[in-house]
Amino acid sequence: METTKVWFVTGASKGLGLALIKKLLEKNYRVAATTRNVQALISEIGEASEIFLPLEVSLTDDENVKSAIAKTVGHFGQLDVVVNNAGYGQIGTLEELSDKEARANFDINVFGTLNVIRNAMPYLREQRSGHIFNISSIGGYAGNFPGWGIYCSTKFAVAGLTEALAEEIKDFGVKATVVYPGYFRTDFLSKESARTPENSIPEYEAARNSEQAHLDEINGNQPNDPGKGAEALIAMSEEQNPPVHFLLGSGTDEFLNNKIKTITGDAEKWSDLTFSTVI
């Protein structure tokens, strides 16, 4: 069945974003796709057409984002599904990373997402329908990865703001889902994509081991297929009552269960102190 839904996808020139727009176009959805280098996207997909609109966007520039969404609505006449997928992995311990490095990661992963939400919501609110997917990470649910604290904290922020967003927009008929992808076989962990600290501290042996494991061992051996991940997102977009939280990929259930076990165990162990505050 032909569909006329319009998707707006950020970070679309590679990885899960690129896999998603390819699947969407195969299924006759209309797609506006953003990237920092529009020529790379055009070389992968093609020029602008009735079903595809490539856009060069700086997500940290609110006016630029506002213009991109306006162009999308102008080109297709509507906006139905927003996917905040753009982001990058900043490696480094909390002590190692400079203020500049930490803020840069938040600027893209969190504030870039907020810019899109802020400028997409007037259209979705007016038409009283739509679905916003915010792509977090399993590292946005479990942060016990040494050397990934800043990245994980950006993804925790994405999860938190999505929970609030879902409550804020439900009366308008608009849905919000935070997606926690596990390890997908993309270039996210490649040395060209993941950023390492400008000034590392040798004493952080656990962080260096984690860094090397991700860059040299996990990279290229991830168990999940981005094409199948894209299929799952598309299927979820068609649900009448989608979840606010969506684990995506093999292995994510292990992180879920381990964290529940840890928090529950700590709560039980320290319950006497927890309830010692009652007057």
PDB file of C-alpha atoms in Angstrom:
ATOM      1  CA  MET A   1       0.000   0.000   0.000  1.00  0.00           C
ATOM      2  CA  GLU A   2       1.359   3.387  -0.956  1.00  0.00           C
ATOM      3  CA  THR A   3       1.883   5.752   1.938  1.00  0.00           C
ATOM      4  CA  THR A   4       2.251   9.503   2.000  1.00  0.00           C
ATOM      5  CA  LYS A   5       3.780   9.931   5.465  1.00  0.00           C
ATOM      6  CA  VAL A   6       6.639  12.417   5.615  1.00  0.00           C
ATOM      7  CA  TRP A   7       9.717  11.631   7.735  1.00  0.00           C
ATOM      8  CA  PHE A   8      12.391  14.084   8.893  1.00  0.00           C
ATOM      9  CA  VAL A   9      15.618  12.239   9.764  1.00  0.00           C
ATOM     10  CA  THR A  10      18.798  13.815  11.134  1.00  0.00           C
ATOM     11  CA  GLY A  11      22.263  12.294  10.838  1.00  0.00           C
ATOM     12  CA  ALA A  12      21.180  10.607   7.628  1.00  0.00           C
ATOM     13  CA  SER A  13      24.411  10.273   5.659  1.00  0.00           C
ATOM     14  CA  LYS A  14      25.691   7.119   7.392  1.00  0.00           C
ATOM     15  CA  GLY A  15      24.943   4.381   9.889  1.00  0.00           C
ATOM     16  CA  LEU A  16      21.436   3.792  11.166  1.00  0.00           C
ATOM     17  CA  GLY A  17      20.234   7.076   9.649  1.00  0.00           C
ATOM     18  CA  LEU A  18      21.298   6.131   6.133  1.00  0.00           C
ATOM     19  CA  ALA A  19      19.869   2.629   6.505  1.00  0.00           C
ATOM     20  CA  LEU A  20      16.594   4.145   7.670  1.00  0.00           C
ATOM     21  CA  ILE A  21      16.118   6.567   4.793  1.00  0.00           C
ATOM     22  CA  LYS A  22      16.922   3.832   2.266  1.00  0.00           C
ATOM     23  CA  LYS A  23      14.263   1.577   3.798  1.00  0.00           C
ATOM     24  CA  LEU A  24      11.766   4.429   3.965  1.00  0.00           C
ATOM     25  CA  LEU A  25      12.198   5.274   0.294  1.00  0.00           C
ATOM     26  CA  GLU A  26      11.865   1.580  -0.622  1.00  0.00           C
ATOM     27  CA  LYS A  27       8.520   1.583   1.176  1.00  0.00           C
ATOM     28  CA  ASN A  28       7.264   4.735  -0.577  1.00  0.00           C
ATOM     29  CA  TYR A  29       7.518   7.091   2.352  1.00  0.00           C
ATOM     30  CA  ARG A  30       8.603  10.655   1.658  1.00  0.00           C
ATOM     31  CA  VAL A  31      11.807  11.667   3.388  1.00  0.00           C
ATOM     32  CA  ALA A  32      13.644  14.847   4.332  1.00  0.00           C
ATOM     33  CA  ALA A  33      17.159  13.911   5.406  1.00  0.00           C
ATOM     34  CA  THR A  34      19.707  16.149   7.089  1.00  0.00           C
ATOM     35  CA  THR A  35      23.486  15.988   7.153  1.00  0.00           C
ATOM     36  CA  ARG A  36      26.458  18.286   7.596  1.00  0.00           C
ATOM     37  CA  ASN A  37      27.624  17.435   4.057  1.00  0.00           C
ATOM     38  CA  VAL A  38      24.687  17.284   1.671  1.00  0.00           C
ATOM     39  CA  GLN A  39      26.825  16.139  -1.270  1.00  0.00           C
ATOM     40  CA  ALA A  40      27.656  12.900   0.533  1.00  0.00           C
ATOM     41  CA  LEU A  41      23.942  12.253   0.977  1.00  0.00           C
ATOM     42  CA  ILE A  42      23.144  13.086  -2.637  1.00  0.00           C
ATOM     43  CA  SER A  43      25.859  10.705  -3.846  1.00  0.00           C
ATOM     44  CA  GLU A  44      24.266   7.917  -1.778  1.00  0.00           C
ATOM     45  CA  ILE A  45      20.588   8.584  -2.517  1.00  0.00           C
ATOM     46  CA  GLY A  46      20.224  11.152  -5.281  1.00  0.00           C
ATOM     47  CA  GLU A  47      19.064  14.704  -5.861  1.00  0.00           C
ATOM     48  CA  ALA A  48      15.910  16.257  -4.438  1.00  0.00           C
ATOM     49  CA  SER A  49      12.701  14.826  -5.850  1.00  0.00           C
ATOM     50  CA  GLU A  50       9.011  14.419  -5.042  1.00  0.00           C
ATOM     51  CA  ILE A  51       9.899  11.804  -2.434  1.00  0.00           C
ATOM     52  CA  PHE A  52      13.346  12.864  -1.208  1.00  0.00           C
ATOM     53  CA  LEU A  53      14.721  16.139   0.140  1.00  0.00           C
ATOM     54  CA  PRO A  54      18.403  16.251   1.168  1.00  0.00           C
ATOM     55  CA  LEU A  55      19.211  19.137   3.491  1.00  0.00           C
ATOM     56  CA  GLU A  56      22.529  20.464   4.757  1.00  0.00           C
ATOM     57  CA  VAL A  57      21.852  21.456   8.356  1.00  0.00           C
ATOM     58  CA  SER A  58      23.845  22.593  11.362  1.00  0.00           C
ATOM     59  CA  LEU A  59      21.850  21.164  14.260  1.00  0.00           C
ATOM     60  CA  THR A  60      23.445  23.556  16.751  1.00  0.00           C
ATOM     61  CA  ASP A  61      22.017  26.525  14.811  1.00  0.00           C
ATOM     62  CA  ASP A  62      18.375  26.920  15.869  1.00  0.00           C
ATOM     63  CA  GLU A  63      17.479  29.168  12.923  1.00  0.00           C
ATOM     64  CA  ASN A  64      19.096  26.725  10.502  1.00  0.00           C
ATOM     65  CA  VAL A  65      17.029  23.881  11.966  1.00  0.00           C
ATOM     66  CA  LYS A  66      13.869  25.989  11.836  1.00  0.00           C
ATOM     67  CA  SER A  67      14.510  26.733   8.170  1.00  0.00           C
ATOM     68  CA  ALA A  68      15.109  23.043   7.359  1.00  0.00           C
ATOM     69  CA  ILE A  69      11.822  21.978   8.905  1.00  0.00           C
ATOM     70  CA  ALA A  70       9.983  24.797   7.125  1.00  0.00           C
ATOM     71  CA  LYS A  71      11.536  23.646   3.833  1.00  0.00           C
ATOM     72  CA  THR A  72      10.379  20.104   4.564  1.00  0.00           C
ATOM     73  CA  VAL A  73       6.785  21.194   5.126  1.00  0.00           C
ATOM     74  CA  GLY A  74       6.972  23.492   2.108  1.00  0.00           C
ATOM     75  CA  HIS A  75       8.290  20.692  -0.091  1.00  0.00           C
ATOM     76  CA  PHE A  76       5.964  17.895   1.038  1.00  0.00           C
ATOM     77  CA  GLY A  77       3.050  19.795   2.546  1.00  0.00           C
ATOM     78  CA  GLN A  78       3.212  18.028   5.904  1.00  0.00           C
ATOM     79  CA  LEU A  79       5.400  16.456   8.578  1.00  0.00           C
ATOM     80  CA  ASP A  80       4.563  13.183  10.317  1.00  0.00           C
ATOM     81  CA  VAL A  81       7.584  11.416  11.832  1.00  0.00           C
ATOM     82  CA  VAL A  82      10.733  13.019  13.241  1.00  0.00           C
ATOM     83  CA  VAL A  83      13.853  10.968  13.973  1.00  0.00           C
ATOM     84  CA  ASN A  84      16.559  12.670  16.010  1.00  0.00           C
ATOM     85  CA  ASN A  85      19.389  10.350  15.058  1.00  0.00           C
ATOM     86  CA  ALA A  86      22.393  12.682  14.682  1.00  0.00           C
ATOM     87  CA  GLY A  87      25.115  12.343  17.279  1.00  0.00           C
ATOM     88  CA  TYR A  88      28.621  11.102  17.925  1.00  0.00           C
ATOM     89  CA  GLY A  89      30.568   9.209  20.546  1.00  0.00           C
ATOM     90  CA  GLN A  90      33.007  11.163  22.711  1.00  0.00           C
ATOM     91  CA  ILE A  91      35.418   8.865  24.504  1.00  0.00           C
ATOM     92  CA  GLY A  92      37.317   9.969  27.607  1.00  0.00           C
ATOM     93  CA  THR A  93      37.013   9.975  31.378  1.00  0.00           C
ATOM     94  CA  LEU A  94      35.326  12.867  33.146  1.00  0.00           C
ATOM     95  CA  GLU A  95      38.684  14.137  34.367  1.00  0.00           C
ATOM     96  CA  GLU A  96      40.350  13.880  30.961  1.00  0.00           C
ATOM     97  CA  LEU A  97      37.826  15.684  28.801  1.00  0.00           C
ATOM     98  CA  SER A  98      38.032  19.436  28.570  1.00  0.00           C
ATOM     99  CA  ASP A  99      35.027  21.682  29.042  1.00  0.00           C
ATOM    100  CA  LYS A 100      35.085  22.312  25.295  1.00  0.00           C
ATOM    101  CA  GLU A 101      35.028  18.589  24.434  1.00  0.00           C
ATOM    102  CA  ALA A 102      32.211  17.841  26.887  1.00  0.00           C
ATOM    103  CA  ARG A 103      30.062  20.773  25.790  1.00  0.00           C
ATOM    104  CA  ALA A 104      30.546  19.924  22.108  1.00  0.00           C
ATOM    105  CA  ASN A 105      29.119  16.459  22.706  1.00  0.00           C
ATOM    106  CA  PHE A 106      26.111  17.911  24.530  1.00  0.00           C
ATOM    107  CA  ASP A 107      25.634  20.537  21.812  1.00  0.00           C
ATOM    108  CA  ILE A 108      25.055  17.904  19.134  1.00  0.00           C
ATOM    109  CA  ASN A 109      23.568  14.996  21.044  1.00  0.00           C
ATOM    110  CA  VAL A 110      21.240  16.964  23.327  1.00  0.00           C
ATOM    111  CA  PHE A 111      20.796  20.555  22.212  1.00  0.00           C
ATOM    112  CA  GLY A 112      20.672  19.587  18.538  1.00  0.00           C
ATOM    113  CA  THR A 113      17.823  17.237  19.415  1.00  0.00           C
ATOM    114  CA  LEU A 114      16.072  20.012  21.352  1.00  0.00           C
ATOM    115  CA  ASN A 115      16.384  22.383  18.398  1.00  0.00           C
ATOM    116  CA  VAL A 116      14.609  19.886  16.167  1.00  0.00           C
ATOM    117  CA  ILE A 117      11.858  19.196  18.714  1.00  0.00           C
ATOM    118  CA  ARG A 118      11.295  22.911  19.355  1.00  0.00           C
ATOM    119  CA  ASN A 119      10.857  23.653  15.673  1.00  0.00           C
ATOM    120  CA  ALA A 120       8.944  20.525  14.655  1.00  0.00           C
ATOM    121  CA  MET A 121       6.335  20.648  17.409  1.00  0.00           C
ATOM    122  CA  PRO A 122       4.355  23.665  16.108  1.00  0.00           C
ATOM    123  CA  TYR A 123       3.513  21.668  12.956  1.00  0.00           C
ATOM    124  CA  LEU A 124       2.772  18.425  14.799  1.00  0.00           C
ATOM    125  CA  ARG A 125       0.760  20.213  17.472  1.00  0.00           C
ATOM    126  CA  GLU A 126      -1.345  22.053  14.880  1.00  0.00           C
ATOM    127  CA  GLN A 127      -2.176  18.887  12.928  1.00  0.00           C
ATOM    128  CA  ARG A 128      -2.653  16.970  16.216  1.00  0.00           C
ATOM    129  CA  SER A 129      -0.713  13.942  15.085  1.00  0.00           C
ATOM    130  CA  GLY A 130       2.850  12.749  14.655  1.00  0.00           C
ATOM    131  CA  HIS A 131       5.610  10.708  16.240  1.00  0.00           C
ATOM    132  CA  ILE A 132       9.036  11.824  17.489  1.00  0.00           C
ATOM    133  CA  PHE A 133      11.787   9.205  17.821  1.00  0.00           C
ATOM    134  CA  ASN A 134      14.796  10.312  19.856  1.00  0.00           C
ATOM    135  CA  ILE A 135      17.716   7.951  19.335  1.00  0.00           C
ATOM    136  CA  SER A 136      19.535   7.463  22.621  1.00  0.00           C
ATOM    137  CA  SER A 137      21.789   4.441  23.200  1.00  0.00           C
ATOM    138  CA  ILE A 138      21.911   1.492  25.544  1.00  0.00           C
ATOM    139  CA  GLY A 139      24.556   3.761  27.104  1.00  0.00           C
ATOM    140  CA  GLY A 140      21.684   6.128  27.844  1.00  0.00           C
ATOM    141  CA  TYR A 141      20.159   3.500  30.111  1.00  0.00           C
ATOM    142  CA  ALA A 142      23.273   1.939  31.657  1.00  0.00           C
ATOM    143  CA  GLY A 143      26.247   4.241  32.095  1.00  0.00           C
ATOM    144  CA  ASN A 144      28.767   1.857  33.608  1.00  0.00           C
ATOM    145  CA  PHE A 145      31.226   2.107  30.727  1.00  0.00           C
ATOM    146  CA  PRO A 146      34.568   3.576  31.877  1.00  0.00           C
ATOM    147  CA  GLY A 147      35.680   6.299  29.512  1.00  0.00           C
ATOM    148  CA  TRP A 148      32.199   6.917  28.111  1.00  0.00           C
ATOM    149  CA  GLY A 149      30.743   9.095  30.876  1.00  0.00           C
ATOM    150  CA  ILE A 150      30.116  12.237  28.846  1.00  0.00           C
ATOM    151  CA  TYR A 151      28.631  10.354  25.905  1.00  0.00           C
ATOM    152  CA  CYS A 152      26.418   8.285  28.205  1.00  0.00           C
ATOM    153  CA  SER A 153      25.285  11.395  30.065  1.00  0.00           C
ATOM    154  CA  THR A 154      24.181  13.008  26.786  1.00  0.00           C
ATOM    155  CA  LYS A 155      22.134   9.916  26.020  1.00  0.00           C
ATOM    156  CA  PHE A 156      20.690   9.811  29.544  1.00  0.00           C
ATOM    157  CA  ALA A 157      19.610  13.409  28.907  1.00  0.00           C
ATOM    158  CA  VAL A 158      17.919  12.372  25.662  1.00  0.00           C
ATOM    159  CA  ALA A 159      16.026   9.659  27.550  1.00  0.00           C
ATOM    160  CA  GLY A 160      14.956  12.065  30.292  1.00  0.00           C
ATOM    161  CA  LEU A 161      13.721  14.776  27.972  1.00  0.00           C
ATOM    162  CA  THR A 162      11.804  12.188  25.929  1.00  0.00           C
ATOM    163  CA  GLU A 163       9.947  10.974  29.020  1.00  0.00           C
ATOM    164  CA  ALA A 164       8.864  14.548  29.731  1.00  0.00           C
ATOM    165  CA  LEU A 165       8.094  15.228  26.066  1.00  0.00           C
ATOM    166  CA  ALA A 166       5.792  12.214  25.856  1.00  0.00           C
ATOM    167  CA  GLU A 167       3.703  13.619  28.710  1.00  0.00           C
ATOM    168  CA  GLU A 168       3.738  17.170  27.364  1.00  0.00           C
ATOM    169  CA  ILE A 169       2.510  16.308  23.867  1.00  0.00           C
ATOM    170  CA  LYS A 170       0.101  13.423  24.411  1.00  0.00           C
ATOM    171  CA  ASP A 171      -2.914  15.736  24.593  1.00  0.00           C
ATOM    172  CA  PHE A 172      -2.113  16.833  21.029  1.00  0.00           C
ATOM    173  CA  GLY A 173      -2.162  13.275  19.710  1.00  0.00           C
ATOM    174  CA  VAL A 174       1.613  13.318  19.195  1.00  0.00           C
ATOM    175  CA  LYS A 175       3.777  10.395  20.368  1.00  0.00           C
ATOM    176  CA  ALA A 176       7.370  10.361  21.632  1.00  0.00           C
ATOM    177  CA  THR A 177       9.659   7.342  21.886  1.00  0.00           C
ATOM    178  CA  VAL A 178      13.227   7.120  23.150  1.00  0.00           C
ATOM    179  CA  VAL A 179      15.148   4.374  21.351  1.00  0.00           C
ATOM    180  CA  TYR A 180      18.021   2.538  23.051  1.00  0.00           C
ATOM    181  CA  PRO A 181      20.056   0.858  20.299  1.00  0.00           C
ATOM    182  CA  GLY A 182      22.572  -1.788  21.263  1.00  0.00           C
ATOM    183  CA  TYR A 183      25.650  -2.528  19.186  1.00  0.00           C
ATOM    184  CA  PHE A 184      24.875  -2.103  15.474  1.00  0.00           C
ATOM    185  CA  ARG A 185      27.361  -2.763  12.686  1.00  0.00           C
ATOM    186  CA  THR A 186      27.871   0.833  11.594  1.00  0.00           C
ATOM    187  CA  ASP A 187      30.913   3.126  11.550  1.00  0.00           C
ATOM    188  CA  PHE A 188      29.950   4.657  14.925  1.00  0.00           C
ATOM    189  CA  LEU A 189      32.979   3.026  16.592  1.00  0.00           C
ATOM    190  CA  SER A 190      35.392   3.676  13.755  1.00  0.00           C
ATOM    191  CA  LYS A 191      38.413   5.852  14.493  1.00  0.00           C
ATOM    192  CA  GLU A 192      37.006   8.381  12.002  1.00  0.00           C
ATOM    193  CA  SER A 193      33.715   8.738  13.906  1.00  0.00           C
ATOM    194  CA  ALA A 194      34.371   8.226  17.619  1.00  0.00           C
ATOM    195  CA  ARG A 195      36.386  11.027  19.203  1.00  0.00           C
ATOM    196  CA  THR A 196      39.142  10.288  21.703  1.00  0.00           C
ATOM    197  CA  PRO A 197      40.356  12.741  24.390  1.00  0.00           C
ATOM    198  CA  GLU A 198      42.813  15.408  23.328  1.00  0.00           C
ATOM    199  CA  ASN A 199      44.730  14.940  26.579  1.00  0.00           C
ATOM    200  CA  SER A 200      44.507  11.418  27.958  1.00  0.00           C
ATOM    201  CA  ILE A 201      45.700  10.450  31.442  1.00  0.00           C
ATOM    202  CA  PRO A 202      47.669   7.146  31.446  1.00  0.00           C
ATOM    203  CA  GLU A 203      46.539   6.191  34.949  1.00  0.00           C
ATOM    204  CA  TYR A 204      43.010   5.485  33.700  1.00  0.00           C
ATOM    205  CA  GLU A 205      43.798   1.926  32.668  1.00  0.00           C
ATOM    206  CA  ALA A 206      40.170   0.689  32.719  1.00  0.00           C
ATOM    207  CA  ALA A 207      39.104   3.526  30.428  1.00  0.00           C
ATOM    208  CA  ARG A 208      41.935   2.830  27.984  1.00  0.00           C
ATOM    209  CA  ASN A 209      41.025  -0.859  27.924  1.00  0.00           C
ATOM    210  CA  SER A 210      37.374  -0.020  27.270  1.00  0.00           C
ATOM    211  CA  GLU A 211      38.366   2.430  24.548  1.00  0.00           C
ATOM    212  CA  GLN A 212      40.567  -0.101  22.782  1.00  0.00           C
ATOM    213  CA  ALA A 213      37.985  -2.856  23.119  1.00  0.00           C
ATOM    214  CA  HIS A 214      35.352  -0.702  21.445  1.00  0.00           C
ATOM    215  CA  LEU A 215      37.583   0.651  18.694  1.00  0.00           C
ATOM    216  CA  ASP A 216      39.591  -2.488  17.919  1.00  0.00           C
ATOM    217  CA  GLU A 217      37.480  -5.488  18.943  1.00  0.00           C
ATOM    218  CA  ILE A 218      33.773  -4.576  19.035  1.00  0.00           C
ATOM    219  CA  ASN A 219      33.986  -2.334  15.955  1.00  0.00           C
ATOM    220  CA  GLY A 220      33.142  -4.441  12.910  1.00  0.00           C
ATOM    221  CA  ASN A 221      31.848  -7.310  15.032  1.00  0.00           C
ATOM    222  CA  GLN A 222      28.597  -5.778  16.300  1.00  0.00           C
ATOM    223  CA  PRO A 223      25.748  -8.322  16.285  1.00  0.00           C
ATOM    224  CA  ASN A 224      22.968  -6.108  14.934  1.00  0.00           C
ATOM    225  CA  ASP A 225      22.125  -5.160  11.336  1.00  0.00           C
ATOM    226  CA  PRO A 226      21.226  -1.450  10.793  1.00  0.00           C
ATOM    227  CA  GLY A 227      18.836  -2.392   7.990  1.00  0.00           C
ATOM    228  CA  LYS A 228      16.851  -4.587  10.348  1.00  0.00           C
ATOM    229  CA  GLY A 229      16.988  -1.849  12.980  1.00  0.00           C
ATOM    230  CA  ALA A 230      15.485   0.532  10.421  1.00  0.00           C
ATOM    231  CA  GLU A 231      12.716  -1.979   9.685  1.00  0.00           C
ATOM    232  CA  ALA A 232      11.902  -2.153  13.395  1.00  0.00           C
ATOM    233  CA  LEU A 233      11.649   1.653  13.667  1.00  0.00           C
ATOM    234  CA  ILE A 234       9.335   1.810  10.661  1.00  0.00           C
ATOM    235  CA  ALA A 235       7.142  -0.920  12.143  1.00  0.00           C
ATOM    236  CA  MET A 236       7.016   0.950  15.448  1.00  0.00           C
ATOM    237  CA  SER A 237       5.968   4.153  13.670  1.00  0.00           C
ATOM    238  CA  GLU A 238       2.825   2.402  12.473  1.00  0.00           C
ATOM    239  CA  GLU A 239       1.711   1.374  15.968  1.00  0.00           C
ATOM    240  CA  GLN A 240      -1.306   3.188  17.412  1.00  0.00           C
ATOM    241  CA  ASN A 241       0.075   3.088  20.965  1.00  0.00           C
ATOM    242  CA  PRO A 242       3.884   2.995  20.736  1.00  0.00           C
ATOM    243  CA  PRO A 243       5.997   2.760  23.890  1.00  0.00           C
ATOM    244  CA  VAL A 244       7.870   5.682  25.383  1.00  0.00           C
ATOM    245  CA  HIS A 245      10.912   3.390  25.847  1.00  0.00           C
ATOM    246  CA  PHE A 246      12.064   1.049  23.086  1.00  0.00           C
ATOM    247  CA  LEU A 247      15.083  -1.275  23.349  1.00  0.00           C
ATOM    248  CA  LEU A 248      16.525  -1.942  19.896  1.00  0.00           C
ATOM    249  CA  GLY A 249      18.818  -4.846  19.150  1.00  0.00           C
ATOM    250  CA  SER A 250      20.220  -8.058  20.495  1.00  0.00           C
ATOM    251  CA  GLY A 251      21.983  -7.717  23.847  1.00  0.00           C
ATOM    252  CA  THR A 252      19.979  -4.760  25.125  1.00  0.00           C
ATOM    253  CA  ASP A 253      17.881  -6.992  27.397  1.00  0.00           C
ATOM    254  CA  GLU A 254      21.043  -7.956  29.302  1.00  0.00           C
ATOM    255  CA  PHE A 255      21.750  -4.314  30.141  1.00  0.00           C
ATOM    256  CA  LEU A 256      18.124  -3.845  31.158  1.00  0.00           C
ATOM    257  CA  ASN A 257      18.101  -6.825  33.489  1.00  0.00           C
ATOM    258  CA  ASN A 258      21.497  -6.066  35.025  1.00  0.00           C
ATOM    259  CA  LYS A 259      20.541  -2.497  35.893  1.00  0.00           C
ATOM    260  CA  ILE A 260      17.195  -3.502  37.371  1.00  0.00           C
ATOM    261  CA  LYS A 261      18.998  -6.105  39.473  1.00  0.00           C
ATOM    262  CA  THR A 262      21.626  -3.587  40.634  1.00  0.00           C
ATOM    263  CA  ILE A 263      19.155  -0.848  41.568  1.00  0.00           C
ATOM    264  CA  THR A 264      16.793  -3.274  43.280  1.00  0.00           C
ATOM    265  CA  GLY A 265      19.673  -4.832  45.206  1.00  0.00           C
ATOM    266  CA  ASP A 266      20.978  -1.454  46.368  1.00  0.00           C
ATOM    267  CA  ALA A 267      17.481  -0.324  47.372  1.00  0.00           C
ATOM    268  CA  GLU A 268      16.928  -3.430  49.478  1.00  0.00           C
ATOM    269  CA  LYS A 269      20.381  -3.323  51.067  1.00  0.00           C
ATOM    270  CA  TRP A 270      20.126   0.316  52.124  1.00  0.00           C
ATOM    271  CA  SER A 271      16.395   0.482  52.868  1.00  0.00           C
ATOM    272  CA  ASP A 272      16.964   1.198  56.584  1.00  0.00           C
ATOM    273  CA  LEU A 273      18.810   4.403  55.737  1.00  0.00           C
ATOM    274  CA  THR A 274      16.391   5.248  52.962  1.00  0.00           C
ATOM    275  CA  PHE A 275      13.432   5.324  55.357  1.00  0.00           C
ATOM    276  CA  SER A 276      15.369   6.707  58.322  1.00  0.00           C
ATOM    277  CA  THR A 277      14.267  10.239  57.390  1.00  0.00           C
ATOM    278  CA  VAL A 278      10.630   9.867  58.433  1.00  0.00           C
ATOM    279  CA  ILE A 279       9.595  12.337  61.119  1.00  0.00           C
TER     280      ILE A 279
END
